[in-house]
Short mmCIF file of C-alpha atoms in Angstrom, two decimals:
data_model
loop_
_atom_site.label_atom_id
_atom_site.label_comp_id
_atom_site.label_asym_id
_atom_site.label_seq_id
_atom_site.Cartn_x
_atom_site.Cartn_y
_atom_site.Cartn_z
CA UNK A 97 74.81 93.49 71.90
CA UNK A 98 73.95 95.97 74.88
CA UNK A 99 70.49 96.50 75.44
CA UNK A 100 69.47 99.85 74.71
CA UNK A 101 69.08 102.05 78.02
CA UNK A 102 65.95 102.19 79.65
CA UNK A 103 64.58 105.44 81.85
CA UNK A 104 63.60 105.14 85.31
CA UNK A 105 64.58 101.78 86.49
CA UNK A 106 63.99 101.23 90.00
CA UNK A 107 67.71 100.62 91.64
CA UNK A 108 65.89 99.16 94.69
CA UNK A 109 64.67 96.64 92.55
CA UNK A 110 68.82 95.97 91.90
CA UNK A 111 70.23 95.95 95.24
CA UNK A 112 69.99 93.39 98.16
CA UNK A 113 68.96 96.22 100.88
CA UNK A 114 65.60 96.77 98.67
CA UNK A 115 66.80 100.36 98.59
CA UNK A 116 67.18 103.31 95.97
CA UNK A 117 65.68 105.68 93.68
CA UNK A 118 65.36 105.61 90.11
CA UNK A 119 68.30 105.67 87.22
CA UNK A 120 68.26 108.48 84.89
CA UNK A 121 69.35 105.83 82.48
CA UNK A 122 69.55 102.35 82.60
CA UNK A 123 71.26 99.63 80.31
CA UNK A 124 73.07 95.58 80.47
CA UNK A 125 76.06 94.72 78.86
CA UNK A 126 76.29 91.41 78.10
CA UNK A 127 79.94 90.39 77.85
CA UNK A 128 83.39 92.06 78.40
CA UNK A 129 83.15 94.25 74.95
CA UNK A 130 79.66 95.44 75.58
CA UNK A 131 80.61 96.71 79.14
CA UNK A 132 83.32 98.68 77.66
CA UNK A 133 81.64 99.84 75.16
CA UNK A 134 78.61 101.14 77.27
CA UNK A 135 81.01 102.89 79.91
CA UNK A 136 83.03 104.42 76.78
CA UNK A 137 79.51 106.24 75.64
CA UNK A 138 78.62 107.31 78.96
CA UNK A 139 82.10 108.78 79.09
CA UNK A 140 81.95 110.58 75.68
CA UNK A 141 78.74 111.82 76.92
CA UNK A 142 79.62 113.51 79.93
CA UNK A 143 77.39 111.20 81.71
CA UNK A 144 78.03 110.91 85.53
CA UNK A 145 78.39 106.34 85.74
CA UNK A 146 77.80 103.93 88.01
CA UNK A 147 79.16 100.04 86.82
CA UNK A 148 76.25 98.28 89.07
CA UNK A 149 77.36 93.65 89.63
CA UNK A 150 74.42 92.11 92.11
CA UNK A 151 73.91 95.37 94.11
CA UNK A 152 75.15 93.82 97.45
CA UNK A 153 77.46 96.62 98.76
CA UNK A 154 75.94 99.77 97.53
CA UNK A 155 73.80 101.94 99.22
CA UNK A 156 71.72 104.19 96.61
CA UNK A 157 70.00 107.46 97.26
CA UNK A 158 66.29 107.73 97.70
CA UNK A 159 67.02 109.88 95.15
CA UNK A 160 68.40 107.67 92.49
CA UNK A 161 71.14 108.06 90.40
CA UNK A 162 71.41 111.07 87.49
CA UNK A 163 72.98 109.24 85.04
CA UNK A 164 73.74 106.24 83.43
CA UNK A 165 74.23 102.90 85.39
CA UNK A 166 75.72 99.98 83.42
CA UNK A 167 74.49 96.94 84.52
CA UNK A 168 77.46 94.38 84.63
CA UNK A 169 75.77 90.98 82.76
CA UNK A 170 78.95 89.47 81.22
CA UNK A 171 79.26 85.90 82.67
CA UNK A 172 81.67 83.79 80.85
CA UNK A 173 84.55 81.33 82.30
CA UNK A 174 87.47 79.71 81.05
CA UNK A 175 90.27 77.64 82.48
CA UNK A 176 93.77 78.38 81.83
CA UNK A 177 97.18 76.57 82.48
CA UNK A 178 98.46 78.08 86.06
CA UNK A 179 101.79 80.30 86.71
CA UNK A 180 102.84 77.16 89.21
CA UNK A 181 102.75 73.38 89.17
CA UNK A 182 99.88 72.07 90.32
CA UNK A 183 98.06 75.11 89.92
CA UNK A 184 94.87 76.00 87.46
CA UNK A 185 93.99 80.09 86.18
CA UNK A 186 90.19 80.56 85.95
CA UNK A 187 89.46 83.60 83.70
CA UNK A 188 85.98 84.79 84.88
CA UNK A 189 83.71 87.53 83.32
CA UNK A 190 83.19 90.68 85.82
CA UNK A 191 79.22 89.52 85.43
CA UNK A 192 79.70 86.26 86.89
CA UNK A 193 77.57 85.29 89.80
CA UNK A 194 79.97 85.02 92.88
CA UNK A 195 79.01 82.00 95.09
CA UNK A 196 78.13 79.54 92.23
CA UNK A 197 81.64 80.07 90.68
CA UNK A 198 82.64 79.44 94.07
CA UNK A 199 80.60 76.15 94.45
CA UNK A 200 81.98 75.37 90.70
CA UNK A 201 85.38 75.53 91.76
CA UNK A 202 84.77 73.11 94.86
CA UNK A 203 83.01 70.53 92.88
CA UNK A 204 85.64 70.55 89.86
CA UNK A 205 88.52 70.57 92.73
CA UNK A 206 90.14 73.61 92.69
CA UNK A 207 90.93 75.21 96.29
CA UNK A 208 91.67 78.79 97.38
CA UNK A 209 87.98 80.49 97.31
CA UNK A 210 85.34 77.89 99.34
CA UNK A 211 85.96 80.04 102.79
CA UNK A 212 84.56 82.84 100.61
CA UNK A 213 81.23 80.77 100.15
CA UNK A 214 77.73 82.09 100.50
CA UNK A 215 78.90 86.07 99.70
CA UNK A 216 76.31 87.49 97.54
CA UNK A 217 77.42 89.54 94.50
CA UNK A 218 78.97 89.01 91.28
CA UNK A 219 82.78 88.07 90.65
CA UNK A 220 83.50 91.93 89.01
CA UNK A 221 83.14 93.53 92.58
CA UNK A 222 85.40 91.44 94.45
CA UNK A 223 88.92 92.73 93.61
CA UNK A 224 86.98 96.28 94.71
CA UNK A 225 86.41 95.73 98.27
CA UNK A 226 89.19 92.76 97.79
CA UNK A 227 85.97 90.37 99.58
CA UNK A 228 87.07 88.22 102.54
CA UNK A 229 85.80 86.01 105.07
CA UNK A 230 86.57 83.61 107.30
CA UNK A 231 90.10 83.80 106.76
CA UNK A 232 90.12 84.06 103.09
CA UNK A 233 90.75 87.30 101.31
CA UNK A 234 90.18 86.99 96.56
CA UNK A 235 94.16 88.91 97.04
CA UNK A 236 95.49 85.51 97.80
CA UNK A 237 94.03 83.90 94.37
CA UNK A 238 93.51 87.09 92.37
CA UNK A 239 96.41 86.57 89.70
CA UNK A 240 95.10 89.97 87.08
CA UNK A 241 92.36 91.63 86.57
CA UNK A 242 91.41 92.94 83.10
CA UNK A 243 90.06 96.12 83.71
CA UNK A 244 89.22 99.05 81.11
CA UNK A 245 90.79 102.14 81.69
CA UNK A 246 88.31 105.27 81.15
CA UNK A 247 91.65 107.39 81.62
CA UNK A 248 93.23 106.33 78.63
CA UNK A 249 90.38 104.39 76.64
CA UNK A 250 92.21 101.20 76.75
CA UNK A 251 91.42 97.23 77.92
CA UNK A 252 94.77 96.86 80.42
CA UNK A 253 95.50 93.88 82.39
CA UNK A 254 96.89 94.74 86.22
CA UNK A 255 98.76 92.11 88.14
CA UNK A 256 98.05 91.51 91.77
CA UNK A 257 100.35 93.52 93.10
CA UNK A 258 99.13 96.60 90.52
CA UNK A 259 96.07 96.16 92.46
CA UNK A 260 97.32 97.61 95.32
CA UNK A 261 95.44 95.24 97.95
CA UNK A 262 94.62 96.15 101.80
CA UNK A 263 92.02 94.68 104.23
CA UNK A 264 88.63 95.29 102.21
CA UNK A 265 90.36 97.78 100.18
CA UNK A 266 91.79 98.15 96.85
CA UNK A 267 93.44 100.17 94.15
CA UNK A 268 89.87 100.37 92.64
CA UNK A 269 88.16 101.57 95.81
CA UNK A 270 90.69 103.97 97.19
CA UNK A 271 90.07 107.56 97.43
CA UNK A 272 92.07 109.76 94.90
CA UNK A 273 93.06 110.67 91.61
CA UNK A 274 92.61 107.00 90.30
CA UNK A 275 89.22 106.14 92.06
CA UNK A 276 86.77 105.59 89.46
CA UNK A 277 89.18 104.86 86.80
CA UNK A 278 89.41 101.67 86.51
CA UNK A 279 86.27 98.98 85.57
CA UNK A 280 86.22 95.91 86.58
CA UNK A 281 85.94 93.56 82.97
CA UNK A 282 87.72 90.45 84.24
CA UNK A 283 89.29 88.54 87.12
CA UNK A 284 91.96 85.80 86.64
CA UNK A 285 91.82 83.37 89.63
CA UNK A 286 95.01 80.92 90.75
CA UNK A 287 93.74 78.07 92.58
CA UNK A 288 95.31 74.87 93.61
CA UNK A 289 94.23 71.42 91.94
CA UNK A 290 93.62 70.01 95.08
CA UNK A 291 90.50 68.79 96.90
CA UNK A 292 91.14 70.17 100.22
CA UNK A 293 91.05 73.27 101.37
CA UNK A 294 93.63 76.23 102.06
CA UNK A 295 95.03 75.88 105.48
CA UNK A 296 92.26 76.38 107.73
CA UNK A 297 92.52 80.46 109.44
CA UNK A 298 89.72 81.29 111.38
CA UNK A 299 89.39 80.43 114.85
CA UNK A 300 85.10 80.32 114.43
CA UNK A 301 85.57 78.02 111.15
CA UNK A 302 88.15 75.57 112.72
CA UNK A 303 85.89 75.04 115.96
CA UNK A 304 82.80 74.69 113.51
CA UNK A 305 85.04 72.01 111.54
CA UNK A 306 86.14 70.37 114.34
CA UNK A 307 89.99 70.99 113.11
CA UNK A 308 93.14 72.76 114.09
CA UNK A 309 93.62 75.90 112.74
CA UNK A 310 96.21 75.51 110.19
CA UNK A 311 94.64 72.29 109.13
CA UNK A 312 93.21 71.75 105.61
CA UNK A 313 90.23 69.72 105.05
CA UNK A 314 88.10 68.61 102.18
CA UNK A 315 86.91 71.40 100.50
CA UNK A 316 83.27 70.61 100.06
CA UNK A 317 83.06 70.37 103.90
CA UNK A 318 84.90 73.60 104.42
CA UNK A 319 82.25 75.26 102.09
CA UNK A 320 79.18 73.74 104.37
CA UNK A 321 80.30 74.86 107.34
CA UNK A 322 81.29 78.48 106.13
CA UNK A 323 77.56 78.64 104.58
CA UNK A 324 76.44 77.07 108.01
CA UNK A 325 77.71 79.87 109.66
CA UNK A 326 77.07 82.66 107.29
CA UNK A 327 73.20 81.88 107.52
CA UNK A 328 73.35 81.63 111.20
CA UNK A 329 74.40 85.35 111.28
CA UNK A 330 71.62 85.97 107.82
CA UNK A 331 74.71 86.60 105.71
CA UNK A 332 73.12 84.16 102.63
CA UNK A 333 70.31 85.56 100.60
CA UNK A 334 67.04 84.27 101.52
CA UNK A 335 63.94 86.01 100.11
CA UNK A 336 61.64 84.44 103.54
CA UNK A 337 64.30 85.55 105.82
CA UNK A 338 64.32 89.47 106.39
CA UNK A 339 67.85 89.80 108.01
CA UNK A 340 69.29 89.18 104.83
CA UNK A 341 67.76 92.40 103.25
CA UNK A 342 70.97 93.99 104.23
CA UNK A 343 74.32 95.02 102.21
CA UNK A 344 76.55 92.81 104.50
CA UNK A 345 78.47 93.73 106.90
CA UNK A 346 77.79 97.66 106.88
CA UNK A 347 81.27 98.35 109.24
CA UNK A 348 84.61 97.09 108.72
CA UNK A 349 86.70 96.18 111.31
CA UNK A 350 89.00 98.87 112.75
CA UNK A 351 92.97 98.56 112.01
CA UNK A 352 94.15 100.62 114.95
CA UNK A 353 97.81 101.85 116.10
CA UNK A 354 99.46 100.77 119.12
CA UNK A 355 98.62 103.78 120.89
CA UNK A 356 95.32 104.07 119.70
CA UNK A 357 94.29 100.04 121.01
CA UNK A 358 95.71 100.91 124.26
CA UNK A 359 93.46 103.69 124.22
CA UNK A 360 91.12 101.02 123.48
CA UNK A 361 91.74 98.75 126.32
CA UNK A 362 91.34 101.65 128.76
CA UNK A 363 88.26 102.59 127.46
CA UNK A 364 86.75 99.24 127.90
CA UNK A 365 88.18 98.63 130.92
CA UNK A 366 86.40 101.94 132.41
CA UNK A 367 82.98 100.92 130.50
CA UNK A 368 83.39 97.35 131.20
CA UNK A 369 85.11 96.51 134.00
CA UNK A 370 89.44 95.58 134.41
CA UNK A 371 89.17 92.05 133.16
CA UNK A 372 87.49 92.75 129.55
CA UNK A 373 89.69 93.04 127.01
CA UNK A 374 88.79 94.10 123.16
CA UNK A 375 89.44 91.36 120.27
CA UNK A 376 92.64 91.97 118.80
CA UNK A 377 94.16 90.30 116.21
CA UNK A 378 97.49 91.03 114.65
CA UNK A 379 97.16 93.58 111.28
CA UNK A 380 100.81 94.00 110.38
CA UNK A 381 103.24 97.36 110.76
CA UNK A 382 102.47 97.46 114.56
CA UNK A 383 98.52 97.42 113.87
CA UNK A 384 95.78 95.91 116.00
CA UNK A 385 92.76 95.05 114.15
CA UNK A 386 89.45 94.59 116.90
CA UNK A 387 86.25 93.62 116.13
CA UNK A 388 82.95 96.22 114.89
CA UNK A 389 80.38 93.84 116.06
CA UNK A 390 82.01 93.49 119.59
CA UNK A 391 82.04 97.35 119.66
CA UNK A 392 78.63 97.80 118.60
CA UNK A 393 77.25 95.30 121.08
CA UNK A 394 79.24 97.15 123.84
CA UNK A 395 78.32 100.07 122.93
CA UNK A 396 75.01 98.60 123.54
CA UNK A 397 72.98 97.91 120.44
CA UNK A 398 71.41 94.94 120.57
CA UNK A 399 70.69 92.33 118.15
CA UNK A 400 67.34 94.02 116.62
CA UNK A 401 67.61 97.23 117.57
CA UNK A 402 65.54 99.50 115.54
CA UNK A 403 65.15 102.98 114.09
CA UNK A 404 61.88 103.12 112.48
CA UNK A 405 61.56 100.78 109.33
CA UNK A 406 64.78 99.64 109.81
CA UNK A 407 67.00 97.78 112.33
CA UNK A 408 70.01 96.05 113.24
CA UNK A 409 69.54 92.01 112.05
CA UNK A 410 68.14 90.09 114.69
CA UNK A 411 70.92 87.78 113.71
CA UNK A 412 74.47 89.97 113.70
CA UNK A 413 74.93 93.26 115.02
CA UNK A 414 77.35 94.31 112.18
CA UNK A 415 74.42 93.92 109.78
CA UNK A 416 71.87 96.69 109.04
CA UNK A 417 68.82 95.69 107.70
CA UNK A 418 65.62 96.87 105.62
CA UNK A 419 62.85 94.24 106.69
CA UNK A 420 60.78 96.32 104.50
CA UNK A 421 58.97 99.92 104.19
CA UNK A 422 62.63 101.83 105.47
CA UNK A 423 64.48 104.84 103.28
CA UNK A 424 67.63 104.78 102.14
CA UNK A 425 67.29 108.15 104.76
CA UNK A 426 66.79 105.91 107.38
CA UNK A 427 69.12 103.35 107.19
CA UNK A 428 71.83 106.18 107.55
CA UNK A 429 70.21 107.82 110.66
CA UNK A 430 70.58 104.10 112.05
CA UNK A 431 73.84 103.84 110.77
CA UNK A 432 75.12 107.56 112.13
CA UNK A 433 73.34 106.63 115.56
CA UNK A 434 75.50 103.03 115.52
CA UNK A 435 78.67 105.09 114.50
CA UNK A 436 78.20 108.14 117.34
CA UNK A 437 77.84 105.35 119.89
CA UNK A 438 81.02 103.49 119.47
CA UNK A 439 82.55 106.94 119.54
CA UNK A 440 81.27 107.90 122.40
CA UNK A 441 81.73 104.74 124.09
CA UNK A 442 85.22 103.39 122.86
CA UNK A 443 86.87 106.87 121.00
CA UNK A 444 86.99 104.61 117.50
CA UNK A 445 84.96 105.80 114.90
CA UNK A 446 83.62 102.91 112.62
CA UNK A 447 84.06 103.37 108.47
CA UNK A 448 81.01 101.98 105.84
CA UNK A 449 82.03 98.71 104.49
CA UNK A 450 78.88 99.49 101.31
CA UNK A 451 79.85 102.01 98.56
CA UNK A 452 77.85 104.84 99.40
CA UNK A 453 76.02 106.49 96.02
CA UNK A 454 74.74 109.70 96.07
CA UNK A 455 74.86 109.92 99.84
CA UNK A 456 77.17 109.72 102.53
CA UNK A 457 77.97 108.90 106.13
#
């Protein structure tokens, strides 16, 4: 039964940046029926809603939030048959703690996620930004998500393809008439029966594995040396380390036209010298994609740099990070001052990876 709503609850307490003011109203649903139940009486209310998994890509006003925030608790699995031979469905609850349903899936042998190890967060917000890493992206295993519709009042189920996936990006993210409409109850997951890993994508990851890219390898390793990495750069959630009081990567990484990377190169060549070139990695339909961090060091902030309380992490530059004491106030002026850089520097202007609530960029 959902726990009747509480006043005044501290959202900094509920976020992994330590950041946020106070909820007008407060409340936990603890399984698919109470979530849609709790949204449905903040909707009949005229109560302005915010669906809140493990806080890990939101940045909340110092001001808090004047309504009701539903606090996504619903954490059960189940394995299905698959669509395809040799493949299993997991049906997980949007509540579901991300990274040890990952680490269950590698120990019971089912491959697809383990690049996507050591992401904080809960399973209900990864269809949102469509989470990836490392080569992996949840739209190659995502097979529906059960969602419930606040248009209509109704529990649907949307295939993959109803999802409308793009790099970080998603039907359920995307500005216009349907953003907001959707909330996340489940996610069905198609992974293969198989102890090794997908074919191995990421140039970093291979190198780390000692393995061709293209290569699959057992997944267990493939999941130690992605969580190797990811708290090299203080992208694992460590209370003792402060670099991982952050929401992530804050930037995504530019998709750019043809014209606009040649633009690019120029730039860089100008600022840099003839024989730098940008990172660029194909992005389909003619696209470039680059790299934020590279622009953001270039641009010349440093690992560390600081405004105020807050800083970039000692560790990554595409990480902003609240060691303690900052404002959700100034984490943006660090995050405008990052953003105005680049501009000025390279002529691409850098887009929040974190949903922004109550504020803006």
């Amino acid at each position: 039964m959902t726990a009747a709503p509480a006043a005044g609850v501290r959202l900094a307490d509920h976020t992994t940046l330590g950041l946020g003011g106070p909820a007008a109203r407060f409340t936990a649903a603890a399984g698919t029926d109470e979530l849609i139940a709790a949204v449905a009486a903040a909707d009949a209310a005229g109560e302005p809603l915010l669906v809140l998994g493990g806080g890990s890509n939101l940045v909340v006003s110092d001001e808090g939030f004047p309504g009701t925030v539903v606090q996504v608790a619903a954490a059960g699995t189940a394995r299905e048959p698959g669509g395809a031979p040799g493949a299993v469905r997991v049906r997980a609850e949007a509540g579901v703690e991300w990274d040890p349903f990952v680490a269950r899936c590698v120990a019971e042998g089912l491959s697809g996620v383990e690049c996507l190890s050591g992401i904080p967060g809960r399973v209900g917000s990864t269809p949102i930004q469509n989470v990836g890493a490392y080569g992996q992206e949840v739209a190659q295993t995502i097979a529906e998500v059960v969602v419930y519709d606040r248009r209509t009042g109704e529990r649907r189920a949307l295939s993959n393809a109803d999802c409308g996936f793009s790099y970080r990006d998603s039907v359920f993210k995307r500005e216009g008439a349907d953003r907001g409409r959707y909330v996340v109850c489940e996610v069905v997951f198609e992974l293969e029966e198989s102890g090794l890993s997908a074919p191995v994508a990421y140039a970093e990851l291979a190198r780390r594995l000692g393995a061709a890219q293209g290569e699959r390898v057992p997944a267990e390793r493939a999941r130690e040396a992605v969580l190797e990495l990811r708290r090299g750069k203080g992208m694992v959630l460590d209370p003792a380390d402060p670099d991982t009081r952050s929401a992530g990567s804050f930037f995504t990484n530019p998709v750019l036209t043809e014209e606009d990377f040649a633009d690019l190169r120029k730039r860089v060549a100008e600022r840099l010298g003839p024989d730098t070139e940008p990172p660029a990695h194909p992005a389909g339909d003619g696209r470039v994609k680059t790299s934020a961090a590279w622009l953001i060091d270039r641009a010349g902030f440093a690992k560390g740099h600081a405004r105020g309380p807050v800083r970039i992490s000692t560790k990554h530059t595409l990480a902003l990070t609240n060691p303690g004491g900052g404002t959700t106030a100034d984490l943006l002026e660090l995050a405008r001052e990052v953003r105005s850089g680049v501009a000025a520097a390279f002529g691409v202007t850098l887009v929040n990876e974190p949903v922004m609530v109550g504020v803006s960029l």
